[in-house]
Amino acid sequence: MDAQLSLQIKCSVCLGDFTDPVTLPCEHSFCRQCITVHMQTSRGVAVCPECRRPFTEEDLRTSRLLRNITEAMRKHLTVQKSEANSEDVAISLRVQEVLNELMCPEHNEKLRLFCETDQVLICVICRDGEKHRGHIFKPANEAAPIKKDSVRDALDFLSRDNRELVVLTQRQSDEIDKTKEKSGLIATQISSQFEEMYQFLRKRKEEVEKLVKSEEKKALEIMQKKQCLIQRRMMAGTELEVLIQSAVDIPEPDKFLQWWSEKGYFVTEGMKQREIGENASQNIKYHSYGEGLYVIPDTLFFGPYETHLQFFVWKEMLRSIKPRR
């Protein structure tokens, strides 16, 4: 119980009893000097050694209650230590009483001696026997307090060791929390940077698609104009073909000649090419409705965006990347 109370007046920084204790807003308490040194050696904002909550020098509050409790506990433990010495005497007496009841199973004598060599209780007959010849002996009531002090030393060591393990556990927990926090920040940063790349790629995609549509519109405009001209020539030629075919199909000579007089002569003469000079060909040549017409070929080409789109966009994206500090 006293050991547990003693832990309550220990500073988790120096592991000693509180000296001029102060309390942080998070309700954790430390020696004023310990927390001041902690603040001076902290990088950036100081945080509570226990819970990692940030605080400033103005947040330190003198804890009179804890100081009074610490002083009271010190007095109490001093009294307890004094009583412990008295207890050793009492132990010796109790040991003597117990020894009076303990009997040697071999000689049926009271176990009044302690063999330091074999670390066992013995009787006076055992002491004189061959088994314990040359050994070192002490009265049992003298050996008991000495052995109990040894046990107390082990207990004190375990108490200190366990306190250090508590501190190590807390520190490891703090590092785990820092790792989780750092991992979350890095994940957010990675997500943000990938979103920037997505935005860049979406923007470039829209720009390249607009370029494709614009070039397509220009090319189609020229090609469609040419197609309209070809279609008009084709319709004119088709209408004339139908007209002449209907005349050829007239069976009556007089009606055919009447058509010839009214339309046929002018139509056929209008189709003929005129050759001037002595070398004019005797063969009749007609004007072609397809004369001067040609097909505009597909020449749509987007250079590197058509052949090496990924490579060039990647180079553009590299130029836009700014290293994070």
Short mmCIF file of C-alpha atoms in Angstrom, two decimals:
data_model
loop_
_atom_site.label_atom_id
_atom_site.label_comp_id
_atom_site.label_asym_id
_atom_site.label_seq_id
_atom_site.Cartn_x
_atom_site.Cartn_y
_atom_site.Cartn_z
CA MET A 1 0.00 0.00 0.00
CA ASP A 2 2.80 2.42 0.97
CA ALA A 3 4.65 1.60 -2.25
CA GLN A 4 1.53 2.50 -4.26
CA LEU A 5 1.13 5.78 -2.34
CA SER A 6 4.80 6.55 -2.93
CA LEU A 7 4.27 6.26 -6.70
CA GLN A 8 1.56 8.94 -6.54
CA ILE A 9 4.06 11.60 -5.42
CA LYS A 10 6.63 10.73 -8.10
CA CYS A 11 7.39 13.04 -11.04
CA SER A 12 7.27 11.00 -14.29
CA VAL A 13 10.17 13.04 -15.71
CA CYS A 14 12.80 12.75 -12.96
CA LEU A 15 11.16 9.74 -11.23
CA GLY A 16 11.76 11.44 -7.88
CA ASP A 17 9.35 12.95 -5.35
CA PHE A 18 7.64 16.15 -6.53
CA THR A 19 9.56 19.38 -5.86
CA ASP A 20 7.51 22.58 -6.23
CA PRO A 21 4.87 20.70 -8.28
CA VAL A 22 2.92 22.42 -11.08
CA THR A 23 -0.13 21.19 -12.99
CA LEU A 24 -0.83 21.49 -16.74
CA PRO A 25 -4.28 22.10 -18.31
CA CYS A 26 -4.45 18.35 -19.01
CA GLU A 27 -4.28 17.76 -15.20
CA HIS A 28 -0.86 16.03 -15.31
CA SER A 29 1.65 17.26 -12.73
CA PHE A 30 5.46 17.60 -12.75
CA CYS A 31 8.28 19.29 -10.82
CA ARG A 32 8.52 22.92 -11.91
CA GLN A 33 12.19 22.53 -12.79
CA CYS A 34 11.58 19.29 -14.74
CA ILE A 35 8.79 20.73 -16.90
CA THR A 36 10.73 23.99 -17.43
CA VAL A 37 13.76 22.07 -18.73
CA HIS A 38 11.40 19.98 -20.88
CA MET A 39 9.95 23.17 -22.42
CA GLN A 40 13.41 24.60 -23.09
CA THR A 41 14.61 21.45 -24.85
CA SER A 42 11.42 20.92 -26.88
CA ARG A 43 11.46 21.69 -30.58
CA GLY A 44 8.56 23.94 -31.47
CA VAL A 45 5.48 23.80 -29.28
CA ALA A 46 5.99 22.04 -25.93
CA VAL A 47 3.71 19.06 -25.25
CA CYS A 48 2.82 17.21 -22.06
CA PRO A 49 5.26 14.28 -21.48
CA GLU A 50 2.30 12.13 -20.45
CA CYS A 51 -0.48 12.80 -23.00
CA ARG A 52 1.30 14.94 -25.66
CA ARG A 53 -1.19 17.79 -25.30
CA PRO A 54 0.37 21.20 -26.21
CA PHE A 55 0.85 23.83 -23.49
CA THR A 56 2.64 27.13 -22.85
CA GLU A 57 4.53 28.58 -19.88
CA GLU A 58 1.44 30.61 -18.94
CA ASP A 59 -0.49 27.35 -18.50
CA LEU A 60 1.67 26.22 -15.53
CA ARG A 61 -0.30 26.33 -12.26
CA THR A 62 1.31 25.86 -8.86
CA SER A 63 -0.32 22.88 -7.14
CA ARG A 64 -0.34 23.67 -3.43
CA LEU A 65 -2.54 20.67 -2.74
CA LEU A 66 -0.08 18.28 -4.38
CA ARG A 67 2.84 19.95 -2.60
CA ASN A 68 1.11 19.46 0.76
CA ILE A 69 0.28 15.86 -0.09
CA THR A 70 3.91 15.22 -1.09
CA GLU A 71 5.23 16.66 2.17
CA ALA A 72 2.68 14.67 4.15
CA MET A 73 3.63 11.48 2.31
CA ARG A 74 7.33 12.08 2.95
CA LYS A 75 6.64 12.40 6.68
CA HIS A 76 4.43 9.33 6.58
CA LEU A 77 7.07 7.26 4.75
CA THR A 78 9.75 8.44 7.20
CA VAL A 79 7.60 7.25 10.05
CA GLN A 80 6.97 4.00 8.20
CA LYS A 81 10.71 3.50 7.75
CA SER A 82 11.25 4.05 11.45
CA GLU A 83 8.48 1.63 12.18
CA ALA A 84 10.08 -0.81 9.74
CA ASN A 85 13.21 -0.84 11.90
CA SER A 86 11.05 -1.58 14.87
CA GLU A 87 9.35 -4.19 12.80
CA ASP A 88 12.70 -5.93 12.27
CA VAL A 89 12.94 -6.37 16.01
CA ALA A 90 9.39 -7.67 16.06
CA ILE A 91 10.22 -10.01 13.21
CA SER A 92 13.11 -11.41 15.15
CA LEU A 93 10.77 -12.07 18.03
CA ARG A 94 8.16 -13.62 15.77
CA VAL A 95 10.85 -15.73 14.12
CA GLN A 96 11.93 -16.89 17.52
CA GLU A 97 8.33 -17.81 18.29
CA VAL A 98 8.00 -19.69 15.02
CA LEU A 99 11.31 -21.40 15.59
CA ASN A 100 10.06 -22.52 18.92
CA GLU A 101 7.34 -24.34 17.04
CA LEU A 102 9.51 -25.62 14.13
CA MET A 103 11.23 -28.92 14.87
CA CYS A 104 14.06 -30.68 13.09
CA PRO A 105 12.52 -33.71 11.33
CA GLU A 106 15.76 -35.66 11.80
CA HIS A 107 16.62 -34.95 15.45
CA ASN A 108 13.29 -33.63 16.79
CA GLU A 109 15.07 -30.54 18.09
CA LYS A 110 14.01 -26.90 17.71
CA LEU A 111 15.41 -25.15 14.60
CA ARG A 112 17.33 -22.35 16.29
CA LEU A 113 20.21 -21.90 13.79
CA PHE A 114 20.55 -20.80 10.15
CA CYS A 115 23.30 -22.34 8.01
CA GLU A 116 24.71 -19.52 5.82
CA THR A 117 26.57 -22.06 3.70
CA ASP A 118 23.53 -24.18 2.79
CA GLN A 119 20.93 -21.42 3.39
CA VAL A 120 18.74 -23.69 5.54
CA LEU A 121 17.39 -23.82 9.11
CA ILE A 122 19.08 -26.42 11.33
CA CYS A 123 19.15 -27.57 14.92
CA VAL A 124 22.18 -27.66 17.22
CA ILE A 125 22.67 -31.38 16.54
CA CYS A 126 22.73 -30.74 12.79
CA ARG A 127 25.41 -28.10 13.36
CA ASP A 128 27.71 -30.62 14.98
CA GLY A 129 27.03 -33.30 12.39
CA GLU A 130 29.25 -34.29 9.44
CA LYS A 131 26.83 -32.76 6.91
CA HIS A 132 27.44 -29.20 8.14
CA ARG A 133 31.08 -29.52 9.19
CA GLY A 134 33.02 -26.26 8.52
CA HIS A 135 29.88 -24.29 7.65
CA ILE A 136 29.00 -20.79 8.87
CA PHE A 137 26.04 -20.44 11.22
CA LYS A 138 23.94 -17.64 12.71
CA PRO A 139 21.14 -17.63 15.22
CA ALA A 140 17.85 -17.72 13.33
CA ASN A 141 16.54 -14.54 14.98
CA GLU A 142 19.64 -12.65 13.69
CA ALA A 143 19.62 -14.15 10.18
CA ALA A 144 15.94 -13.38 9.50
CA PRO A 145 16.20 -9.51 9.48
CA ILE A 146 19.31 -9.70 7.27
CA LYS A 147 17.56 -11.94 4.74
CA LYS A 148 14.49 -9.73 4.86
CA ASP A 149 16.66 -6.70 4.02
CA SER A 150 17.93 -8.62 1.02
CA VAL A 151 14.35 -9.29 -0.04
CA ARG A 152 13.51 -5.60 0.44
CA ASP A 153 16.44 -4.67 -1.83
CA ALA A 154 15.04 -6.96 -4.51
CA LEU A 155 11.59 -5.45 -4.01
CA ASP A 156 12.96 -1.89 -4.28
CA PHE A 157 14.78 -2.82 -7.47
CA LEU A 158 11.61 -4.31 -8.95
CA SER A 159 9.63 -1.20 -8.02
CA ARG A 160 12.17 1.09 -9.72
CA ASP A 161 12.44 -1.23 -12.70
CA ASN A 162 8.67 -1.39 -13.12
CA ARG A 163 8.39 2.41 -12.96
CA GLU A 164 10.97 2.66 -15.72
CA LEU A 165 9.00 0.12 -17.74
CA VAL A 166 5.85 2.23 -17.26
CA VAL A 167 7.75 5.23 -18.63
CA LEU A 168 9.08 3.16 -21.54
CA THR A 169 5.58 1.91 -22.28
CA GLN A 170 4.25 5.47 -22.35
CA ARG A 171 7.08 6.63 -24.58
CA GLN A 172 6.53 3.74 -26.96
CA SER A 173 2.81 4.56 -27.03
CA ASP A 174 3.73 8.15 -27.86
CA GLU A 175 5.92 6.98 -30.75
CA ILE A 176 3.11 4.74 -32.00
CA ASP A 177 0.71 7.70 -31.92
CA LYS A 178 3.26 9.86 -33.75
CA THR A 179 3.71 7.17 -36.40
CA LYS A 180 -0.05 6.90 -36.93
CA GLU A 181 -0.38 10.69 -37.12
CA LYS A 182 2.53 10.96 -39.54
CA SER A 183 1.12 8.15 -41.68
CA GLY A 184 -2.24 9.96 -41.87
CA LEU A 185 -0.57 13.22 -42.89
CA ILE A 186 1.51 11.48 -45.57
CA ALA A 187 -1.57 9.66 -46.92
CA THR A 188 -3.41 13.00 -47.16
CA GLN A 189 -0.41 14.59 -48.87
CA ILE A 190 -0.14 11.72 -51.37
CA SER A 191 -3.85 11.94 -52.13
CA SER A 192 -3.55 15.70 -52.67
CA GLN A 193 -0.57 15.32 -55.01
CA PHE A 194 -2.28 12.62 -57.04
CA GLU A 195 -5.36 14.87 -57.30
CA GLU A 196 -3.12 17.64 -58.69
CA MET A 197 -1.83 15.23 -61.34
CA TYR A 198 -5.38 14.12 -62.14
CA GLN A 199 -6.44 17.76 -62.56
CA PHE A 200 -3.45 18.46 -64.83
CA LEU A 201 -4.22 15.40 -66.99
CA ARG A 202 -7.94 16.23 -67.17
CA LYS A 203 -7.13 19.80 -68.22
CA ARG A 204 -4.66 18.67 -70.90
CA LYS A 205 -7.15 16.06 -72.12
CA GLU A 206 -9.80 18.75 -72.57
CA GLU A 207 -7.31 21.00 -74.37
CA VAL A 208 -6.17 18.24 -76.75
CA GLU A 209 -9.77 17.21 -77.43
CA LYS A 210 -10.64 20.84 -78.26
CA LEU A 211 -7.63 20.97 -80.61
CA VAL A 212 -8.80 17.79 -82.36
CA LYS A 213 -12.33 19.16 -82.78
CA SER A 214 -11.02 22.50 -84.06
CA GLU A 215 -8.73 20.89 -86.66
CA GLU A 216 -11.50 18.49 -87.65
CA LYS A 217 -13.89 21.41 -88.21
CA LYS A 218 -11.38 23.25 -90.43
CA ALA A 219 -10.62 20.15 -92.52
CA LEU A 220 -14.29 19.15 -92.90
CA GLU A 221 -15.32 22.66 -93.90
CA ILE A 222 -13.00 22.60 -96.94
CA MET A 223 -13.84 19.00 -97.85
CA GLN A 224 -17.60 19.53 -97.52
CA LYS A 225 -17.46 22.60 -99.81
CA LYS A 226 -15.71 20.50 -102.42
CA GLN A 227 -18.29 17.73 -101.97
CA CYS A 228 -21.17 20.21 -102.52
CA LEU A 229 -19.56 21.39 -105.77
CA ILE A 230 -19.13 17.80 -106.98
CA GLN A 231 -22.76 16.99 -106.12
CA ARG A 232 -24.07 20.06 -108.02
CA ARG A 233 -22.08 19.05 -111.10
CA MET A 234 -23.33 15.48 -110.75
CA MET A 235 -26.99 16.62 -110.52
CA ALA A 236 -26.61 18.84 -113.59
CA GLY A 237 -25.02 16.01 -115.57
CA THR A 238 -27.68 13.54 -114.42
CA GLU A 239 -30.54 15.85 -115.43
CA LEU A 240 -28.96 16.37 -118.87
CA GLU A 241 -28.46 12.62 -119.27
CA VAL A 242 -32.14 11.99 -118.52
CA LEU A 243 -33.15 14.66 -121.03
CA ILE A 244 -31.01 13.29 -123.83
CA GLN A 245 -32.01 9.69 -123.04
CA SER A 246 -35.70 10.62 -123.32
CA ALA A 247 -34.99 12.17 -126.74
CA VAL A 248 -33.11 9.11 -127.93
CA ASP A 249 -36.10 7.01 -126.93
CA ILE A 250 -38.51 8.98 -129.24
CA PRO A 251 -39.51 6.46 -132.00
CA GLU A 252 -41.13 8.90 -134.45
CA PRO A 253 -38.59 10.68 -136.69
CA ASP A 254 -40.69 13.82 -137.04
CA LYS A 255 -41.12 14.20 -133.29
CA PHE A 256 -37.42 13.55 -132.69
CA LEU A 257 -36.48 16.20 -135.28
CA GLN A 258 -38.92 18.61 -133.74
CA TRP A 259 -37.14 18.08 -130.37
CA TRP A 260 -33.83 18.51 -132.15
CA SER A 261 -34.94 21.79 -133.61
CA GLU A 262 -36.30 23.10 -130.36
CA LYS A 263 -33.73 21.78 -127.81
CA GLY A 264 -31.46 19.03 -129.04
CA TYR A 265 -29.23 21.08 -131.28
CA PHE A 266 -28.56 23.72 -128.64
CA VAL A 267 -28.04 21.12 -125.91
CA THR A 268 -25.54 19.02 -127.83
CA GLU A 269 -23.70 22.01 -129.22
CA GLY A 270 -23.42 23.41 -125.71
CA MET A 271 -21.73 20.23 -124.59
CA LYS A 272 -19.05 20.36 -127.29
CA GLN A 273 -15.57 21.78 -126.82
CA ARG A 274 -14.57 24.41 -129.38
CA GLU A 275 -11.21 23.92 -131.06
CA ILE A 276 -9.88 26.85 -133.08
CA GLY A 277 -7.29 26.71 -135.86
CA GLU A 278 -6.24 24.47 -138.71
CA ASN A 279 -5.21 21.70 -136.36
CA ALA A 280 -8.66 21.45 -134.82
CA SER A 281 -9.49 17.79 -134.28
CA GLN A 282 -12.20 16.22 -136.43
CA ASN A 283 -13.28 14.17 -133.42
CA ILE A 284 -16.03 15.71 -131.35
CA LYS A 285 -15.07 16.39 -127.73
CA TYR A 286 -17.50 17.30 -124.99
CA HIS A 287 -17.16 19.34 -121.84
CA SER A 288 -16.91 17.15 -118.71
CA TYR A 289 -18.92 18.09 -115.64
CA GLY A 290 -16.03 16.68 -113.63
CA GLU A 291 -13.53 19.01 -115.26
CA GLY A 292 -11.39 20.75 -112.64
CA LEU A 293 -12.81 18.64 -109.84
CA TYR A 294 -10.64 16.58 -107.49
CA VAL A 295 -10.98 14.86 -104.12
CA ILE A 296 -9.39 16.59 -101.15
CA PRO A 297 -7.58 13.81 -99.25
CA ASP A 298 -7.58 13.31 -95.49
CA THR A 299 -4.56 15.26 -94.19
CA LEU A 300 -5.57 15.51 -90.54
CA PHE A 301 -2.38 15.14 -88.41
CA PHE A 302 -1.61 16.22 -84.86
CA GLY A 303 2.12 15.69 -84.78
CA PRO A 304 3.51 14.43 -81.45
CA TYR A 305 0.04 14.35 -79.88
CA GLU A 306 -0.89 11.63 -82.38
CA THR A 307 2.30 9.56 -82.27
CA HIS A 308 3.83 10.25 -78.83
CA LEU A 309 0.97 11.72 -76.78
CA GLN A 310 1.90 10.11 -73.45
CA PHE A 311 5.58 11.08 -73.73
CA PHE A 312 4.92 14.74 -74.50
CA VAL A 313 2.18 15.13 -71.87
CA TRP A 314 4.52 13.47 -69.34
CA LYS A 315 7.24 16.04 -70.16
CA GLU A 316 4.71 18.86 -69.75
CA MET A 317 3.64 17.43 -66.39
CA LEU A 318 7.28 17.22 -65.24
CA ARG A 319 7.72 20.93 -65.87
CA SER A 320 4.67 21.69 -63.74
CA ILE A 321 5.81 19.59 -60.75
CA LYS A 322 7.14 21.55 -57.78
CA PRO A 323 9.00 19.54 -55.10
CA ARG A 324 7.40 19.70 -51.62
CA ARG A 325 9.55 20.93 -48.73
#
